[in-house]
Structure formats: C-alpha cells, structure tokens
Coordinates of C-alpha atoms and ligand atoms in Angstrom, one line a residue:
X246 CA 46.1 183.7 -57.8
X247 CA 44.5 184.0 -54.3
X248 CA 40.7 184.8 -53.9
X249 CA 39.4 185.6 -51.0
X250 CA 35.5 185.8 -50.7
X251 CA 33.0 187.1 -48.1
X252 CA 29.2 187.6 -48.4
X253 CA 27.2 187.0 -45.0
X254 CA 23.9 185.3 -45.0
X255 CA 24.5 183.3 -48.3
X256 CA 25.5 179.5 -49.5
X257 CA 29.0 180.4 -49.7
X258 CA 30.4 176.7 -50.6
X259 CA 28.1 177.2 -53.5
X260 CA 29.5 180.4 -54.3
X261 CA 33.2 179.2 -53.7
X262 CA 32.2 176.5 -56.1
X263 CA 31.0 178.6 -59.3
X264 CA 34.0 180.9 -58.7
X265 CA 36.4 177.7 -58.6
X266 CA 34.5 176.1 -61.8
X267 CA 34.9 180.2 -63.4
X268 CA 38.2 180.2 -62.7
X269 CA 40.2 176.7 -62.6
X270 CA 43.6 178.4 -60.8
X271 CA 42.4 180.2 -58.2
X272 CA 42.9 179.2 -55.1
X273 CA 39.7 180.4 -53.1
X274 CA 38.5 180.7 -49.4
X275 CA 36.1 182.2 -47.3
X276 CA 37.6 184.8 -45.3
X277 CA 36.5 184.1 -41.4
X278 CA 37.8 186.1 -38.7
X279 CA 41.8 186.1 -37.7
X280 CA 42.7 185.4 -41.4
X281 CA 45.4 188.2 -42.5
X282 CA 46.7 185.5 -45.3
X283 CA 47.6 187.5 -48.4
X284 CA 45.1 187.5 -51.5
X285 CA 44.9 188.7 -54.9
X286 CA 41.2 189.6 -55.2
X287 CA 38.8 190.1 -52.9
X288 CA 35.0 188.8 -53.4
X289 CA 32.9 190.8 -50.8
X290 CA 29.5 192.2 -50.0
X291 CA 29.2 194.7 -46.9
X292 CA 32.6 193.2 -45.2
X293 CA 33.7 194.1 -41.9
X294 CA 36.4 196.4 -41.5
X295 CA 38.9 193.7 -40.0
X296 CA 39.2 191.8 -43.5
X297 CA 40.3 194.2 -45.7
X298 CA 42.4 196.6 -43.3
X299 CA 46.0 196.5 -44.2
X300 CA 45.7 194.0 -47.6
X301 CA 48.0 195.8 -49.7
X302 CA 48.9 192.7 -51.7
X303 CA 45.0 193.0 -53.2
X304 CA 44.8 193.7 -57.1
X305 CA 40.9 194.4 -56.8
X306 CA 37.8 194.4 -54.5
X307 CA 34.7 193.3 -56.4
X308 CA 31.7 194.2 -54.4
X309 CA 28.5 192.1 -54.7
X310 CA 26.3 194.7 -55.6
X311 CA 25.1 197.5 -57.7
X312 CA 25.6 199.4 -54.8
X313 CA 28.5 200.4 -53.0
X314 CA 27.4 202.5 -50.2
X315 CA 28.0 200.4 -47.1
X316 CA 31.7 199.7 -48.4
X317 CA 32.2 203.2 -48.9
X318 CA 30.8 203.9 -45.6
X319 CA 33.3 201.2 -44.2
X320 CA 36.3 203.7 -45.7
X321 CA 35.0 207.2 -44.3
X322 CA 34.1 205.6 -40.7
X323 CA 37.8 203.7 -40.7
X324 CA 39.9 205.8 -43.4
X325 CA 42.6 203.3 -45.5
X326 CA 40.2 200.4 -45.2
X327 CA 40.1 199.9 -48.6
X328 CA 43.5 199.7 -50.3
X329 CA 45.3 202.7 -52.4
X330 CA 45.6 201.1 -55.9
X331 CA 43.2 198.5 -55.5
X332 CA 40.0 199.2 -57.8
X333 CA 36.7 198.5 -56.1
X334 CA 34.0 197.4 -59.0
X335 CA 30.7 196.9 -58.9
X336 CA 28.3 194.1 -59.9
X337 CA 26.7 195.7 -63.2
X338 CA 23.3 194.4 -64.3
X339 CA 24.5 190.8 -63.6
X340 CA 20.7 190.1 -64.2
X341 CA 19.3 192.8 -62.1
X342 CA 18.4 195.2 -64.5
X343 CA 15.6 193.0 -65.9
X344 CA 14.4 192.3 -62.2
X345 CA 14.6 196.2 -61.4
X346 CA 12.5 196.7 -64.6
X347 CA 9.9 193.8 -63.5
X348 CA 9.3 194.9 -60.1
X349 CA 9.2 199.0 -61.2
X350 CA 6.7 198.2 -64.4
X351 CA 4.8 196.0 -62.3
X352 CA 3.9 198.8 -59.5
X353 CA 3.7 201.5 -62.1
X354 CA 0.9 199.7 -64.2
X355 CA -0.7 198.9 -60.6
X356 CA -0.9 202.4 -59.9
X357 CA -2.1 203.3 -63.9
X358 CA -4.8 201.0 -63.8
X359 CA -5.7 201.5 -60.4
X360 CA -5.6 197.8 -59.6
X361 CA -5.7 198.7 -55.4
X362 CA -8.7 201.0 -55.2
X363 CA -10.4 197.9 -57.6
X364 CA -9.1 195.3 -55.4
X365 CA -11.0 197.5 -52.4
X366 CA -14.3 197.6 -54.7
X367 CA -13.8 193.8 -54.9
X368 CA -13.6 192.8 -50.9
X369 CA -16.9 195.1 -50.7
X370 CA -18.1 193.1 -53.3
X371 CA -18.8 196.2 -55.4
X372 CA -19.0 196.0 -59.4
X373 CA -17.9 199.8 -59.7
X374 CA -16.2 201.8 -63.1
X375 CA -13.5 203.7 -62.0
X376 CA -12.4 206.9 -63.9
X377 CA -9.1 205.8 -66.1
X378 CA -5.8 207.9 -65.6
X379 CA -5.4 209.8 -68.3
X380 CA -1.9 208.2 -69.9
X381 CA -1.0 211.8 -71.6
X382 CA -0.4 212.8 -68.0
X383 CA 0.6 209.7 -66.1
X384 CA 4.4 211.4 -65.9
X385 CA 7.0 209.0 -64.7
X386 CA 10.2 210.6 -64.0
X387 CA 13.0 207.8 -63.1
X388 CA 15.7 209.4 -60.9
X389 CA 19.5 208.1 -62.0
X390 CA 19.9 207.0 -65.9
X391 CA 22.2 204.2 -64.8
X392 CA 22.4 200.5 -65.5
X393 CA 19.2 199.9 -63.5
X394 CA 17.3 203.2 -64.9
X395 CA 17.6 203.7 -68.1
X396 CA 16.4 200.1 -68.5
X397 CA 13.5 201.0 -66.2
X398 CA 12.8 204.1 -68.4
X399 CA 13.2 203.0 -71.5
X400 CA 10.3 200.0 -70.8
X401 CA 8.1 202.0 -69.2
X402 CA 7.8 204.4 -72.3
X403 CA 6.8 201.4 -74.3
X404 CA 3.8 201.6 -72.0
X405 CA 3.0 205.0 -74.4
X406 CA 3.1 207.0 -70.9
X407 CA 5.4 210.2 -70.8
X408 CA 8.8 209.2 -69.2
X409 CA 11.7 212.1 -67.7
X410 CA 15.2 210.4 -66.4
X411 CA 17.5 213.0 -64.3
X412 CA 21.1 212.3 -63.7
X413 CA 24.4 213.4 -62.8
X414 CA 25.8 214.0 -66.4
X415 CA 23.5 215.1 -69.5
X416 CA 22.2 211.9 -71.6
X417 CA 20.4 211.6 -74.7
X418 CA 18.1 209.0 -74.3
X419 CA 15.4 207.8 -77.3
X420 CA 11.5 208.5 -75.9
X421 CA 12.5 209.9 -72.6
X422 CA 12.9 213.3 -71.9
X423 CA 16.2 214.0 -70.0
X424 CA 17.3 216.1 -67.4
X425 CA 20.5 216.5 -65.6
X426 CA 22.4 218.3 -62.8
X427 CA 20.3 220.1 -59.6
X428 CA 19.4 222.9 -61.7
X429 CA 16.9 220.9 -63.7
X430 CA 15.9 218.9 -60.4
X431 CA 13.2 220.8 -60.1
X432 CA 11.5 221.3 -64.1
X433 CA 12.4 217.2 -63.6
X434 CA 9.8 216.8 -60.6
X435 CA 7.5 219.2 -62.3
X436 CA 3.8 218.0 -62.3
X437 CA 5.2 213.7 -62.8
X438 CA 2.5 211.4 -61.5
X439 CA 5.1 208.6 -60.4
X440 CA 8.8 209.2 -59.0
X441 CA 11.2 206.3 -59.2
X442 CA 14.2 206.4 -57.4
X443 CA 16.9 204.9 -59.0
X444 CA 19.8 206.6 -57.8
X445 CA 23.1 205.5 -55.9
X446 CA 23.2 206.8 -52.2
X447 CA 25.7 208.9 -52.2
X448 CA 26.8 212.3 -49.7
X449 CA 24.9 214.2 -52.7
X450 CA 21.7 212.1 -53.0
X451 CA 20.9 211.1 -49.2
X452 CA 17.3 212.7 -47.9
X453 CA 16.7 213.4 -51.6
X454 CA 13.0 211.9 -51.0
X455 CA 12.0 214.8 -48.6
X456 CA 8.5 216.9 -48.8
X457 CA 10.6 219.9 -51.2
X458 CA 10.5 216.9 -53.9
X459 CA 7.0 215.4 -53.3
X460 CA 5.3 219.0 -53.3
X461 CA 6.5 219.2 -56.8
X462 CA 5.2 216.4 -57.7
X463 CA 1.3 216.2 -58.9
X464 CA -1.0 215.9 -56.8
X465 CA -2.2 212.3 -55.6
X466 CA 1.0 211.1 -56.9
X467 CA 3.2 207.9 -56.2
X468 CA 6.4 207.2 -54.3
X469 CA 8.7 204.1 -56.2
X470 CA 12.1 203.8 -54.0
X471 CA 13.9 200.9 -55.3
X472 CA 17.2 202.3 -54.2
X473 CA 18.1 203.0 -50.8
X474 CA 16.2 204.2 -47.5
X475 CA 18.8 206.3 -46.8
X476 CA 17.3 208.4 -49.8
X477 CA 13.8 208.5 -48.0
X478 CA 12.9 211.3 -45.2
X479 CA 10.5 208.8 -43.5
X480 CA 8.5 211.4 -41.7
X481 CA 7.7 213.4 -45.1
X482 CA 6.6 210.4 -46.7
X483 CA 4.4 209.9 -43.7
X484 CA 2.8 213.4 -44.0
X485 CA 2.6 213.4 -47.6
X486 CA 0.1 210.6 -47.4
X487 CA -1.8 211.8 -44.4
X488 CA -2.4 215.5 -47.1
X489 CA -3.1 213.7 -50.0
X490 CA 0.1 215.2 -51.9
X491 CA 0.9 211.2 -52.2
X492 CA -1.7 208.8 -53.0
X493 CA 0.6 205.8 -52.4
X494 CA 4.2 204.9 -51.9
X495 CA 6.4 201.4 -52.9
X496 CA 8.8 200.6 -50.8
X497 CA 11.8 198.1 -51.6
X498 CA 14.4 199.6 -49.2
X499 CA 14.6 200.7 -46.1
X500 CA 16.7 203.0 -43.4
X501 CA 16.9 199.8 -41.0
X502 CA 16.6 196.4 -42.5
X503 CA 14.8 194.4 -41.7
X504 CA 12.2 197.0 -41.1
X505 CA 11.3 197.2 -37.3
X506 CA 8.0 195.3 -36.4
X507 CA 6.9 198.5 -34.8
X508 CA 7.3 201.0 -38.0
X509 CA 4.5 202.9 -38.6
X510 CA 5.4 201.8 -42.4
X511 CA 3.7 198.6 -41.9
X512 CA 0.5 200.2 -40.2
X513 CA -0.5 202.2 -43.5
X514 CA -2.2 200.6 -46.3
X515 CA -1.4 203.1 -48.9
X516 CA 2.6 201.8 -49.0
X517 CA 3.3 198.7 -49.8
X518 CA 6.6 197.2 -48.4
X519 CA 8.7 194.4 -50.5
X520 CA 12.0 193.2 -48.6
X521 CA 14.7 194.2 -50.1
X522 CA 14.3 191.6 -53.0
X523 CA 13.5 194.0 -56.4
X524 CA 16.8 193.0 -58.0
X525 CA 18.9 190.6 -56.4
X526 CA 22.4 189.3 -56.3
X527 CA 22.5 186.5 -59.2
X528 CA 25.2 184.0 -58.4
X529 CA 25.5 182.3 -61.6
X530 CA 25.8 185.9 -63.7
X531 CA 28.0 187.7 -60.9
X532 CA 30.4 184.8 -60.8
X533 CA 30.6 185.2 -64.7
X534 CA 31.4 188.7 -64.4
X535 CA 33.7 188.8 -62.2
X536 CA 35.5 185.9 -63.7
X537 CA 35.9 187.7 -67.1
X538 CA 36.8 190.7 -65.5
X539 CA 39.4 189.1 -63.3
X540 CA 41.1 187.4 -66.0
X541 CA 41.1 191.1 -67.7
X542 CA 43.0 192.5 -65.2
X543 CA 45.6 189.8 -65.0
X544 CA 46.4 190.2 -68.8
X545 CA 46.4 193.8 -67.7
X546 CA 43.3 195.0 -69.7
X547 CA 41.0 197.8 -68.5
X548 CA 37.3 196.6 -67.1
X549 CA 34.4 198.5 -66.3
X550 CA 32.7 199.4 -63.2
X551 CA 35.1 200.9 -61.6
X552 CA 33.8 202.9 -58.5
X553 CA 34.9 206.5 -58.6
X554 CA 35.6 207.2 -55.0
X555 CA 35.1 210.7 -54.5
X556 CA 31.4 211.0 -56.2
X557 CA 30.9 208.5 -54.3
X558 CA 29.3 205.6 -56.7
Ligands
LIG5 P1 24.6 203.4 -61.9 O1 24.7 202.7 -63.2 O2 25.9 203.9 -61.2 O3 23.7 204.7 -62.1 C1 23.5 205.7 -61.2 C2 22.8 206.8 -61.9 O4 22.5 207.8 -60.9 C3 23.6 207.5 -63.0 O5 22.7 207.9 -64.0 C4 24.1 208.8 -62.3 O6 24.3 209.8 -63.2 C5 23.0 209.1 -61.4 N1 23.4 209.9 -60.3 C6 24.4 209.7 -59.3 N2 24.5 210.7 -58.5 C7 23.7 211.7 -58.9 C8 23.4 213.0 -58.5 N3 24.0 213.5 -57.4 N4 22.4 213.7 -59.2 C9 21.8 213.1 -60.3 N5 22.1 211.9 -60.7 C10 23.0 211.2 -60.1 O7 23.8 202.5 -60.8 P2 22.8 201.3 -61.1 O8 23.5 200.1 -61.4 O9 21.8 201.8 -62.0 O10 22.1 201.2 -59.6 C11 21.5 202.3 -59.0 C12 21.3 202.0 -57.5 O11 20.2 201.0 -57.3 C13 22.4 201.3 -56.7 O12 23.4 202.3 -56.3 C14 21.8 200.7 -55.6 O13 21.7 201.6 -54.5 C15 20.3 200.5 -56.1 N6 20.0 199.0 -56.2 C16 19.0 198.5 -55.4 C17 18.7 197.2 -55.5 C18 17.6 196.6 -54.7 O14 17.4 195.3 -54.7 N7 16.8 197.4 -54.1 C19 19.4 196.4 -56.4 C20 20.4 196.9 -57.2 C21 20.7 198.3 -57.1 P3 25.4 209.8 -64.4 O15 24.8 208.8 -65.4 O16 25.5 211.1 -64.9 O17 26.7 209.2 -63.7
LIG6 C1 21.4 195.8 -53.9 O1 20.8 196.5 -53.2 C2 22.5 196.2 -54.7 O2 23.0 197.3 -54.5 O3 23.0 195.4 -55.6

C-alpha cells in the first residue's frame, strides 16, 4: 500500500515516521513537485492542485483537518481535482475538541466575569466593584452542533449559564436548547449575550457574521469566531464595536492569514486576536485515526467522516 503525504509548514519526517510506526506496510513519501507515481492514500492538508490531479489509482484522501474548505475550494476553482470514487475524510476531534472547548470556555468566562474591564481598573491602579452579569441572561448560543460544538456547548452549560446550539439538522441535545435550519436562525440569535461560531465554511454559511446577525444579538454582546474568517463580514464587526451593539469580539481565524500588519483588527483593543492555534492538528491522534481508518477500508469496512461534497462539509 502506497501513502503519499503532504502538509506544508510541518516536521514531515516526523509525521512520515508515526504513519510508518501506525502502519508497518505502507510504503510512504512526501509528495514534492513532478511526482505523478501512483498511491493508494493520500495524507494532505491544503495541497496544491498539481498533486492530486489525475490520481485515479487513490482509495482515499484524508485531509488534516476538521475543516475542508480550502480542498473543496481546490475542486470548484479546478473541477476533477479530487478523484470520482475516492472519499475525502476529515480529521474528527483527533484531540481538538477539548482544545476548541479550552480556548471557547476560557474567553466566555473572561467576558462573564469581566476579567478585561478589571484588568483596566488594575493598570489605573483602581480597587473598583464591578456590577456581575447576571448568569440567567448571559445567553450563549454556539453556531454548528458538530464534533467541535456540541462539546463546546455542552461545557459551557455546566457553567449554569443558558446555552442555544443551531445546526443544519434538528438535534436533541441535554441542557442546551436547540435550534435548526434558517428559519430558527433568527429566535436562535434572539437577545444571546455571546455568539460562537462553530460552523464549517461552506457556500451556505460564508458572511454569516454580518450586522443582520449581531443586531439580534443583545446589546453589549460578544463576538467568539473559532471557525473561519471567511464567516466574518470584517467591516460589520468593525461598526458593531464603534455603536456599542458589540462590546468585544475573539478572534481565532481570519480572511487572510497571517493577519496583515496593517489591519485595523490589531488597532482595536476590544478584539482580541489568537493565531490560528484554538485547536490544532495533533500528530500523535491524527496518525492514529487515520491508521485505524485506513486499515478499515482495506478490509472494506465503512469509516466515518466522510465529506459530503455537495453540502459542502
Ligand atoms: P462538524 O462536526 O462537521 O459540525 C458542523 C456543524 O455545523 C454541524 O452541526 C452542522 O449541522 C452545522 N452546519 C453546517 N452547515 C450548516 C448550515 N448551513 N446551517 C446550520 N448549521 C450548519 O464540524 P466540526 O468538526 O465541529 O468543525 C467545525 C469547524 O470548525 C470546521 O469546519 C473548521 O472550519 C473549524 N475548525 C477551526 C479550528 C481552528 O483551529 N480555528 C480547528 C478545527 C476546526 P448538522 O449537525 O445538522 O450537520
Ligand atoms: C483547522 O482549522 C481545522 O479545520 O482543523
């Protein structure tokens, strides 16, 4: 069995290495440029178009992420890229979803117990009692009930603070009131204090991050995007601080990465910018999930995460 892997800016001997320990007859390389040498599985995160054009001999395409935007893109800007029966499946949770649920709990409780405006009072060396949030009405509504946020939902309402999910699909979930489809987009945002994003960027979800969603949101509320830029209209966010509508904004993600010195996103104090890092691509789990899986499909089993193409995640 042939593996061919590609991830740019990573150790890939290491990664070579864990996949070769994983899986002891593989026959692994890095792809680099020219190579059209036939493969079994592909091992890739955000590949360029010349690898996988023409590979019909590939059983599978695992992508190095939760996300699978960029290789999707890859298909609609050069159509056939990815091959006809291959499967394209995603890293899920891999380690991530506790990460995700870190970095998420640990701005929401910021927010909550107003840790910014106290660390403000503190360089003024000011010894001042600030008016709690009420918790009744600290509404955090998590969008997408996936891998990633259910997890995130289902912590943060052991916090005791009111938690909505939305998603695609209907979903019962314990403690968290649920809503689904874009007619309940709206009761969704209705009045929440904090708005996760959690969703997959998909032709449905891009811009969903606009000033229609943060006007529905209470007033003086927060901004969590932990999922793509492309979700974000930058300018609304903008304007939504400058009126007060938003009283701060966490950023992980970010239309162009690395973020451009020049952004006005670095110049305002209420949004605080994190690179990209809120869950990241485990080595050690991935390998071990894509191993099992791998072996799964050569016995001919069925495996999970599987992309569906047309919805796009
Ligand atoms: P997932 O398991 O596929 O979950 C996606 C969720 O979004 C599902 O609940 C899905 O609904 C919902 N959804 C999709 N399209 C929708 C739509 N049009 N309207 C309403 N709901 C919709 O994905 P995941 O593993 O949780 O990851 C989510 C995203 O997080 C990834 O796609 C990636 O972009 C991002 N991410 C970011 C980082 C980072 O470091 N910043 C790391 C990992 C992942 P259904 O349940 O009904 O299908
Ligand atoms: C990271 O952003 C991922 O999609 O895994």
């Amino acid at each position: 069995m042939k593996i061919l892997f590609y991830m740019p800016h990573t150790d890939a001997a290491a990664w070579l290495h864990d996949l070769a320990r994983a899986l002891p007859e593989a026959h692994l390389r890095e792809w680099q440029q020219g190579d059209t040498e036939p493969a079994d599985f592909a091992v890739v995160w955000r590949p360029p178009h010349e690898m996988l054009a023409g590979r019909d001999t590939l059983r599978a395409i695992f992508n190095l992420g939760a996300g699978v935007d960029a290789i999707l893109a890859l298909e609609r800007e050069h159509p056939g890229t990815l091959p006809r029966n291959a499967p394209l499946i995603r890293l899920e949770d891999t380690g991530m979803a506790v990460q995700m649920t870190e970095y998420v709990t640990h701005a929401v409780l910021r927010y909550l117990r107003r840790f910014d405006e106290y660390q403000a009072l503190q360089n003024e060396r000011r010894w001042q009692v600030l008016e709690p949030h009420p918790r009744a009405s600290f509404t955090v509504g998590v969008l997408g009930l996936g891998v990633l946020g259910t997890q995130v939902a289902q912590t943060l309402a052991t916090f005791g603070l009111p938690v909505r999910g939305y998603s695609r699909s209907a979903k019962q979930i314990d403690g968290i009131a649920t809503f689904a489809g874009s007619e309940q987009f709206d009761a969704f945002l209705d009045g929440a204090k904090v708005l996760v994003n959690l969703l997959p960027h998909t032709p449905d979800t891009g811009n969903v991050l606009n000033a229609r969603t943060f006007a529905k949101l209470a007033r003086g509320a927060y901004l969590i995007n932990v999922a793509r830029g492309a979700h974000l209209v930058e300018a609304d966010l903008l304007d939504a601080l400058a009126s007060g509508q938003l009283a701060g904004a966490t950023l992980d993600v970010f239309r162009e990465e690395p973020l451009p010195a020049d952004h006005p996103f670095w110049r305002e104090p209420r949004i605080t910018i994190t690179p990209h890092v809120s869950a990241l691509t485990l080595r050690e789990e991935s390998v071990g999930q894509i191993a099992r899986k791998i072996e799964a499909l050569m016995r001919g089993e069925p495996v999970s995460g599987i992309v569906e193409q047309e919805r796009g995640y």
